[in-house]
Amino acid sequence: MESSVGANGRIAKISAHLFPPNSQEPVDNHFVTENSKLRFLVLKFGLVFAVVVLNNDVGIMDCVKVEDGSALSRGDCRAKGGAPGFKVAIVGAAGGIGQPLAMLMKMNPLVSVLHLYDVVNAPGVTADISHMDTGAVVRGFLGQPQLESALTGIDLVIIPAGVPRKPGMTRDDLFKINAGIVRTICEGIAKACPKAIVNLISNPVNSTVPIAAEVFKKAGTYDPKRLLGVTMLDVVRANTFVAEVLGLDPREVDVPVVGGHAGVTILPLLSQVKPPCSFTKEETEYLTNRIQNGGTEVVEAKAGAGSATLSMAYAAVKFADACLRGLRGDAGVVECAFVASEVTELPFFATKVRLGRGGAEEIYQLGPLNEYERVGLEKAKTELAASIQKGVSFIKK
Ligand SMILES: NC(=O)C1=CN([C@@H]2O[C@H](COP(=O)(O)OP(=O)(O)OC[C@H]3O[C@@H](n4cnc5c(N)ncnc54)[C@H](O)[C@@H]3O)[C@@H](O)[C@H]2O)C=CC1
Ligand SMILES: O=C([O-])CC(=O)C(=O)O
């Protein structure tokens, strides 16, 4: 491929490899797409960007591939001076959750490479996020043909892909559309990054996690420790609402939330709140209802414009960061997640888990429950059993 800025040897080399012929290999800091018009625009954008960046000796282009296949210079796939880190992919990166999540992950010092994949609008989000002067190198991927490239070599995949609720809908009403989306993405993960940790956000989580597990089992890649349904938003809400009642800073409050991620399956264990405290019956009922219906509260307030996105992006980053610290080998990283479990008779259940190099390395028991929580647990299990079975049957049918 000829370049109009061929006078500069370095740029000529870059331009020759922006879109390697017949290559599935994504090119760093460029949007990879099948659309030739878009390719041309992106190529132009990439060249202009390369000129600016190289002239200013800024590290973000340090990883552009050159003829001999090695990195152009200096950074080996991370921004100049950037600490070694993990490769993270966001699938559904152009969505309401995906965009702020991409922004926050670009700010995370544990991330060295950030892949942004979506079936629409990924070029704009990628260009936008890539201008942030933080360490992670950003690459964008658009559409199904790019899914495998987006996932290759990835350590942690975060999935906020799929449709959100509108007022009057339950999370289960999303199953029809989101089940197929999650299946396709998980087939891609099984092929391209079978050892990655997966953070699954797409609803209904109580069914999509079993779907993902069945896809991985079929592919022979299933490692139950590496598949985590994200229930962090329930914990974030519980901490906030409990702190309000207690008159504390929410950062000082820790509420375990177990079960699943829909209605009565969301079971806050108010008897185990830290710092130790007690609630009246009225407070317990108010808090339990508010935590269980936090998602609906946002759906109704947004009045048709979707569900929680900003608080979810915050919660997703909090959880992803915990997973990355676990991967790094940090001790004592404990968060709640919906995982394969033997804590109850159900095959999946959300509890506190210890995150380590292998994912959810230890799954904690429920601990002592009071009578109110024991009744709640039975209700949660009944609904959860049906949602789990629905997910399993979707793949096994
Ligand atoms: N686990 C949790 O606590 C929460 C889960 N959610 C769920 O997260 C999901 C996403 O919510 P929003 O970001 O608000 O929705 P959104 O509609 O704003 O964004 C979804 C994104 O997914 C993309 N997408 C659709 N099909 C795809 C595919 N096959 N591959 C990759 N990307 C695809 C869309 O193009 C869109 O950009 C919903 O299912 C929602 O219910 C939302 C809030 C909390
Ligand atoms: O309520 C929804 O549909 C989105 C969600 O899962 C939440 O906000 O907890």
Coordinates of C-alpha atoms and ligand atoms in Angstrom, one line a residue:
M1 CA 0.0 0.0 0.0
E2 CA 1.5 3.3 -1.1
S3 CA 1.6 6.3 1.2
S4 CA 1.5 9.9 0.4
V5 CA 3.8 10.5 3.3
G6 CA 6.3 8.0 2.1
A7 CA 9.1 10.5 2.5
N8 CA 9.2 9.6 6.1
G9 CA 10.5 6.1 6.3
R10 CA 8.9 5.2 9.6
I11 CA 5.5 6.4 8.4
A12 CA 5.8 4.6 5.1
K13 CA 6.4 1.4 7.0
I14 CA 3.4 2.0 9.2
S15 CA 1.2 2.7 6.2
A16 CA 2.2 -0.5 4.5
H17 CA 0.9 -2.4 7.5
L18 CA -2.2 -0.6 8.6
F19 CA -4.3 -3.2 6.9
P20 CA -2.2 -6.2 6.2
P21 CA -3.6 -8.1 3.2
N22 CA -5.5 -11.3 4.2
S23 CA -4.6 -10.9 7.8
Q24 CA -6.9 -11.6 10.8
E25 CA -4.3 -9.8 12.9
P26 CA -5.7 -6.5 14.2
V27 CA -3.4 -3.5 13.8
D28 CA -2.8 -1.6 17.0
N29 CA -4.5 1.8 17.5
H30 CA -6.5 1.4 14.3
F31 CA -10.0 0.4 13.7
V32 CA -10.2 -2.9 11.8
T33 CA -13.2 -3.2 9.5
E34 CA -14.4 -5.1 6.5
N35 CA -15.9 -2.0 5.0
S36 CA -13.5 -0.6 2.4
K37 CA -14.8 3.0 2.4
L38 CA -14.4 3.0 6.2
R39 CA -11.0 1.4 5.8
F40 CA -9.9 4.3 3.6
L41 CA -11.2 6.9 6.1
V42 CA -9.7 5.1 9.0
L43 CA -6.4 4.7 7.1
K44 CA -6.4 8.5 6.5
F45 CA -7.2 9.1 10.2
G46 CA -4.5 6.6 11.2
L47 CA -1.8 8.2 9.1
V48 CA -2.6 11.7 10.2
F49 CA -2.7 10.5 13.8
A50 CA 0.6 8.6 13.2
V51 CA 2.3 11.8 11.9
V52 CA 1.1 13.8 14.9
V53 CA 2.0 11.2 17.4
L54 CA 5.4 10.3 16.0
N55 CA 6.4 13.9 15.6
N56 CA 5.5 14.5 19.2
D57 CA 7.1 11.3 20.3
V58 CA 4.1 10.3 22.3
G59 CA 3.9 6.7 23.3
I60 CA 0.5 5.8 22.1
M61 CA 1.6 4.6 18.7
D62 CA 4.5 2.5 20.1
C63 CA 2.9 -0.7 19.0
V64 CA 2.3 -0.3 15.3
K65 CA 3.4 -3.4 13.5
V66 CA 6.3 -3.2 11.1
E67 CA 7.4 -5.4 8.2
D68 CA 9.4 -7.9 10.2
G69 CA 6.4 -8.4 12.5
S70 CA 8.0 -6.8 15.5
A71 CA 6.6 -3.7 17.2
L72 CA 7.6 -0.4 15.7
S73 CA 9.6 0.6 18.7
R74 CA 10.0 1.2 22.3
G75 CA 6.7 0.1 24.0
D76 CA 6.0 -3.4 22.8
C77 CA 2.2 -3.0 22.7
R78 CA 1.8 -0.6 25.5
A79 CA 2.2 3.1 25.8
K80 CA 5.7 4.4 26.2
G81 CA 6.7 4.1 29.8
G82 CA 3.5 2.2 30.7
A83 CA 3.7 -0.6 33.2
P84 CA 3.2 -4.1 32.0
G85 CA -0.5 -4.9 32.3
F86 CA -3.4 -7.1 31.1
K87 CA -5.2 -7.3 27.8
V88 CA -8.9 -6.5 28.2
A89 CA -11.7 -6.7 25.7
I90 CA -15.1 -5.1 26.0
V91 CA -17.8 -6.7 23.9
G92 CA -20.7 -4.3 23.4
A93 CA -18.3 -1.3 23.9
A94 CA -20.4 1.2 22.0
G95 CA -23.5 0.8 24.2
G96 CA -24.8 2.7 27.2
I97 CA -22.7 0.7 29.6
G98 CA -19.9 -0.1 27.1
Q99 CA -18.9 3.6 26.5
P100 CA -18.3 4.7 30.1
L101 CA -16.9 1.3 30.9
A102 CA -14.4 1.7 28.0
M103 CA -13.4 5.1 29.4
L104 CA -12.9 3.9 32.9
M105 CA -10.9 0.8 31.8
K106 CA -8.7 3.1 29.7
M107 CA -7.9 4.9 33.0
N108 CA -7.1 1.6 34.8
P109 CA -3.3 1.3 35.3
L110 CA -3.6 -2.5 35.2
V111 CA -4.7 -2.5 31.6
S112 CA -2.0 -2.3 28.8
V113 CA -4.2 -3.2 25.8
L114 CA -7.9 -2.4 25.5
H115 CA -10.0 -4.0 22.7
L116 CA -13.3 -2.4 21.9
Y117 CA -15.7 -4.5 20.0
D118 CA -19.3 -3.9 19.0
V119 CA -21.6 -4.6 16.0
V120 CA -22.2 -0.8 15.6
N121 CA -20.4 2.5 16.2
A122 CA -17.2 1.0 17.5
P123 CA -15.0 3.2 15.2
G124 CA -16.2 6.5 16.9
V125 CA -15.9 5.2 20.4
T126 CA -12.4 3.8 19.7
A127 CA -11.1 7.0 18.1
D128 CA -12.6 9.0 21.0
I129 CA -11.2 6.8 23.8
S130 CA -7.8 6.4 22.1
H131 CA -7.1 10.1 22.6
M132 CA -7.0 9.7 26.4
D133 CA -3.4 10.1 27.6
T134 CA -3.4 7.0 29.8
G135 CA -1.2 3.9 29.4
A136 CA -3.5 1.4 27.7
V137 CA -3.3 1.1 23.9
V138 CA -6.8 1.0 22.3
R139 CA -7.9 -1.0 19.3
G140 CA -11.3 -1.1 17.8
F141 CA -13.2 -3.9 16.1
L142 CA -16.5 -3.8 14.2
G143 CA -18.9 -6.6 13.5
Q144 CA -19.0 -10.3 13.6
P145 CA -16.1 -10.9 11.2
Q146 CA -13.8 -9.1 13.7
L147 CA -15.0 -10.9 16.8
E148 CA -12.2 -13.4 16.9
S149 CA -9.5 -10.8 16.3
A150 CA -11.0 -8.7 19.1
L151 CA -10.7 -11.6 21.5
T152 CA -7.3 -13.1 20.5
G153 CA -4.8 -12.9 23.3
I154 CA -7.2 -11.4 25.8
D155 CA -6.9 -12.0 29.6
L156 CA -10.2 -10.5 30.6
V157 CA -13.4 -10.2 28.5
I158 CA -16.2 -7.9 29.8
I159 CA -19.5 -8.4 28.1
P160 CA -22.2 -5.6 28.3
A161 CA -23.7 -6.6 24.9
G162 CA -27.4 -6.9 24.4
V163 CA -30.7 -5.1 24.7
P164 CA -31.7 -3.3 28.0
R165 CA -35.1 -3.3 29.6
K166 CA -37.9 -0.7 29.1
P167 CA -40.5 0.0 31.8
G168 CA -42.9 -2.9 32.4
M169 CA -40.3 -5.5 31.3
T170 CA -38.6 -8.1 33.5
R171 CA -35.0 -9.0 32.9
D172 CA -36.3 -12.4 31.7
D173 CA -38.1 -10.6 28.9
L174 CA -34.6 -9.9 27.4
F175 CA -33.8 -13.6 27.1
K176 CA -35.2 -14.0 23.6
I177 CA -32.7 -11.5 22.1
N178 CA -29.8 -11.6 24.6
A179 CA -29.5 -15.4 24.8
G180 CA -28.4 -15.6 21.1
I181 CA -26.0 -12.7 21.5
V182 CA -24.3 -14.2 24.5
R183 CA -24.1 -17.6 22.7
T184 CA -22.3 -16.1 19.7
I185 CA -19.9 -14.1 21.8
C186 CA -19.0 -17.1 24.0
E187 CA -18.4 -19.2 20.9
G188 CA -15.9 -16.6 19.9
I189 CA -14.3 -16.7 23.3
A190 CA -14.0 -20.5 23.2
K191 CA -12.1 -20.2 19.9
A192 CA -10.0 -17.1 20.5
C193 CA -9.2 -16.8 24.2
P194 CA -10.4 -20.0 26.0
K195 CA -8.3 -19.2 29.1
A196 CA -9.7 -15.6 29.6
I197 CA -11.6 -14.6 32.6
V198 CA -15.2 -13.7 31.5
N199 CA -17.2 -11.0 33.3
L200 CA -20.8 -11.4 32.0
I201 CA -23.1 -8.4 32.4
S202 CA -25.8 -9.1 29.8
N203 CA -29.2 -9.8 31.2
P204 CA -30.8 -12.0 32.3
V205 CA -27.6 -12.8 34.2
N206 CA -29.3 -15.7 36.0
S207 CA -29.7 -17.4 32.5
T208 CA -26.9 -16.0 30.5
V209 CA -24.2 -17.4 32.8
P210 CA -25.6 -20.9 32.4
I211 CA -25.8 -20.3 28.6
A212 CA -22.1 -19.3 28.6
A213 CA -21.2 -22.4 30.7
E214 CA -23.0 -24.7 28.2
V215 CA -21.3 -23.1 25.2
F216 CA -17.9 -23.5 26.8
K217 CA -18.7 -27.1 27.8
K218 CA -19.7 -27.9 24.2
A219 CA -16.4 -26.4 23.0
G220 CA -14.4 -28.3 25.7
T221 CA -13.0 -25.1 27.2
Y222 CA -15.2 -24.7 30.3
D223 CA -13.4 -23.7 33.5
P224 CA -16.1 -22.8 36.0
K225 CA -13.7 -20.6 37.9
R226 CA -13.2 -18.3 35.0
L227 CA -16.9 -17.5 34.3
L228 CA -18.3 -14.8 36.5
G229 CA -21.8 -13.2 36.3
V230 CA -21.5 -9.6 37.3
T231 CA -23.7 -8.8 40.3
M232 CA -21.5 -6.0 41.6
L233 CA -24.2 -3.4 41.0
D234 CA -26.4 -5.0 43.6
V235 CA -23.6 -4.7 46.1
V236 CA -22.9 -1.1 45.1
R237 CA -26.5 -0.2 45.5
A238 CA -26.8 -2.1 48.8
N239 CA -23.7 -0.3 50.2
T240 CA -25.2 3.0 49.1
F241 CA -28.7 2.5 50.5
V242 CA -27.5 0.9 53.8
A243 CA -25.1 3.8 54.3
E244 CA -27.9 6.2 53.8
V245 CA -30.0 4.5 56.5
L246 CA -27.0 4.3 58.9
G247 CA -25.7 7.8 58.2
L248 CA -22.3 6.4 57.1
D249 CA -20.0 7.0 54.1
P250 CA -20.9 4.2 51.6
R251 CA -17.2 3.5 51.2
E252 CA -17.1 2.3 54.8
V253 CA -20.0 -0.1 54.3
D254 CA -19.8 -3.7 53.0
V255 CA -23.1 -5.6 52.3
P256 CA -22.9 -9.2 51.0
V257 CA -25.6 -9.7 48.3
V258 CA -26.1 -13.3 47.3
G259 CA -28.4 -15.4 45.1
G260 CA -28.8 -14.0 41.6
H261 CA -29.4 -10.8 39.7
A262 CA -33.2 -10.3 39.3
G263 CA -36.0 -9.4 41.7
V264 CA -36.3 -11.8 44.6
T265 CA -33.2 -13.7 43.6
I266 CA -31.2 -10.6 44.8
L267 CA -30.8 -11.4 48.4
P268 CA -28.9 -8.8 50.6
L269 CA -27.6 -10.3 53.8
L270 CA -28.3 -7.4 56.1
S271 CA -27.4 -9.4 59.2
Q272 CA -23.8 -9.6 57.9
V273 CA -23.3 -5.9 57.1
K274 CA -19.9 -4.5 58.0
P275 CA -19.5 -2.5 60.2
P276 CA -21.7 -4.6 62.5
C277 CA -25.1 -3.0 62.9
S278 CA -28.8 -3.9 63.3
F279 CA -32.0 -2.8 61.5
T280 CA -35.6 -2.7 62.5
K281 CA -38.1 -4.9 60.7
E282 CA -39.3 -1.8 58.8
E283 CA -35.7 -0.9 57.8
T284 CA -35.0 -4.4 56.7
E285 CA -38.0 -4.6 54.5
Y286 CA -37.4 -1.1 53.0
L287 CA -33.7 -1.9 52.3
T288 CA -34.4 -5.4 50.9
N289 CA -37.1 -4.1 48.5
R290 CA -35.0 -1.1 47.4
I291 CA -32.0 -3.3 46.7
Q292 CA -34.1 -5.9 44.8
N293 CA -35.8 -3.2 42.8
G294 CA -32.8 -0.9 42.2
G295 CA -32.7 -1.8 38.5
T296 CA -36.4 -1.2 38.0
E297 CA -36.1 2.2 39.8
V298 CA -33.6 3.3 37.2
V299 CA -35.5 1.8 34.3
E300 CA -38.7 3.7 35.3
A301 CA -36.8 6.9 35.9
K302 CA -35.2 6.6 32.4
A303 CA -38.7 6.2 31.1
G304 CA -37.9 4.1 28.0
A305 CA -34.3 5.3 27.5
G306 CA -32.8 2.2 28.9
S307 CA -31.6 0.9 32.2
A308 CA -28.6 1.6 34.5
T309 CA -25.5 2.4 32.5
L310 CA -23.3 4.8 34.5
S311 CA -23.6 3.1 37.9
M312 CA -23.2 -0.2 36.0
A313 CA -20.1 0.9 34.3
Y314 CA -18.7 2.0 37.7
A315 CA -19.7 -1.4 39.2
A316 CA -18.2 -3.3 36.2
V317 CA -14.9 -1.5 36.5
K318 CA -14.8 -2.1 40.3
F319 CA -15.4 -5.8 39.6
A320 CA -13.0 -6.0 36.6
D321 CA -10.3 -4.3 38.6
A322 CA -10.7 -6.9 41.4
C323 CA -10.4 -9.7 38.8
L324 CA -7.2 -8.1 37.4
R325 CA -5.7 -7.7 40.9
G326 CA -6.5 -11.4 41.4
L327 CA -4.9 -12.3 38.1
R328 CA -1.8 -10.3 39.2
G329 CA -1.6 -12.5 42.3
D330 CA -2.8 -10.0 45.0
A331 CA -4.0 -11.7 48.2
G332 CA -7.4 -11.3 49.8
V333 CA -9.4 -10.0 46.8
V334 CA -13.0 -10.9 47.6
E335 CA -16.2 -9.7 45.8
C336 CA -19.7 -11.1 45.2
A337 CA -20.3 -12.8 41.8
F338 CA -22.8 -15.3 40.2
V339 CA -20.7 -18.4 39.7
A340 CA -20.8 -22.2 39.4
S341 CA -21.3 -23.2 43.0
E342 CA -21.9 -25.9 45.6
V343 CA -23.1 -23.5 48.3
T344 CA -26.7 -24.5 47.6
E345 CA -28.2 -27.4 45.6
L346 CA -28.3 -25.1 42.6
P347 CA -25.5 -25.3 40.0
F348 CA -25.0 -21.5 40.0
F349 CA -25.3 -19.0 42.9
A350 CA -23.9 -15.6 43.8
T351 CA -21.8 -15.4 46.9
K352 CA -18.6 -13.8 48.0
V353 CA -15.7 -15.3 46.0
R354 CA -11.9 -14.9 46.4
L355 CA -10.4 -13.8 43.1
G356 CA -7.0 -15.1 42.1
R357 CA -4.8 -16.1 39.2
G358 CA -7.3 -18.7 38.1
G359 CA -10.5 -16.6 38.6
A360 CA -12.9 -17.4 41.4
E361 CA -10.5 -19.6 43.3
E362 CA -12.6 -19.9 46.5
I363 CA -16.3 -19.7 46.9
Y364 CA -17.5 -18.7 50.4
Q365 CA -20.4 -20.2 52.2
L366 CA -23.5 -18.1 53.1
G367 CA -22.7 -17.8 56.7
P368 CA -25.4 -17.6 59.4
L369 CA -28.8 -16.3 58.1
N370 CA -31.6 -14.8 60.2
E371 CA -35.2 -16.0 59.7
Y372 CA -36.1 -13.1 57.2
E373 CA -33.1 -14.1 55.1
R374 CA -33.9 -17.9 55.3
V375 CA -37.4 -17.2 53.9
G376 CA -35.8 -14.9 51.2
L377 CA -33.3 -17.6 50.3
E378 CA -36.1 -20.2 49.6
K379 CA -37.9 -17.7 47.3
A380 CA -34.6 -16.8 45.5
K381 CA -33.8 -20.5 44.9
T382 CA -37.2 -21.3 43.4
E383 CA -36.9 -18.5 40.8
L384 CA -33.2 -19.1 40.2
A385 CA -33.7 -22.8 39.5
A386 CA -36.1 -22.0 36.7
S387 CA -33.9 -19.2 35.2
I388 CA -30.8 -21.5 35.3
Q389 CA -32.7 -24.3 33.6
K390 CA -33.9 -22.0 30.9
G391 CA -30.4 -21.0 30.1
V392 CA -29.1 -24.6 30.0
S393 CA -32.0 -25.7 27.8
F394 CA -31.4 -22.9 25.3
I395 CA -28.0 -24.6 24.4
K396 CA -28.9 -28.2 25.0
K397 CA -32.2 -28.1 23.1
Ligands
LIG1 N1 -25.5 -7.3 35.3 C1 -26.0 -6.1 35.6 O1 -26.0 -5.7 36.8 C2 -26.6 -5.2 34.6 C3 -26.8 -5.6 33.3 N2 -27.3 -4.8 32.3 C4 -27.5 -5.4 31.0 O2 -26.4 -5.0 30.2 C5 -26.8 -5.1 28.8 C6 -26.4 -3.9 28.0 O3 -27.1 -2.7 28.5 P1 -26.8 -1.3 27.8 O4 -25.4 -1.0 27.6 O5 -27.7 -0.3 28.6 O6 -27.5 -1.5 26.4 P2 -27.3 -0.7 25.1 O7 -28.3 -1.1 24.1 O8 -27.0 0.7 25.3 O9 -25.9 -1.3 24.6 C7 -25.7 -2.7 24.2 C8 -24.6 -2.7 23.1 O10 -24.5 -4.1 22.8 C9 -24.2 -4.1 21.4 N3 -24.5 -5.4 20.8 C10 -25.7 -6.0 20.4 N4 -25.5 -7.2 19.9 C11 -24.1 -7.4 20.0 C12 -23.3 -8.5 19.6 N5 -23.8 -9.6 19.1 N6 -22.0 -8.4 19.9 C13 -21.5 -7.3 20.5 N7 -22.2 -6.2 20.8 C14 -23.5 -6.3 20.6 C15 -25.1 -3.0 20.8 O11 -24.7 -2.7 19.5 C16 -25.0 -2.0 21.9 O12 -23.9 -1.1 21.5 C17 -28.4 -5.3 28.9 O13 -28.7 -6.6 28.6 C18 -28.7 -4.9 30.3 O14 -29.9 -5.5 30.7 C19 -27.6 -3.5 32.6 C20 -27.3 -3.0 33.8 C21 -26.9 -3.8 34.9
LIG2 O1 -32.6 -3.5 35.7 C1 -32.1 -3.7 34.6 O2 -32.7 -4.1 33.6 C2 -30.6 -3.6 34.5 C3 -30.0 -4.2 35.6 O3 -29.7 -5.4 35.6 C4 -29.8 -3.4 36.9 O4 -29.8 -2.2 36.8 O5 -29.5 -4.0 37.9

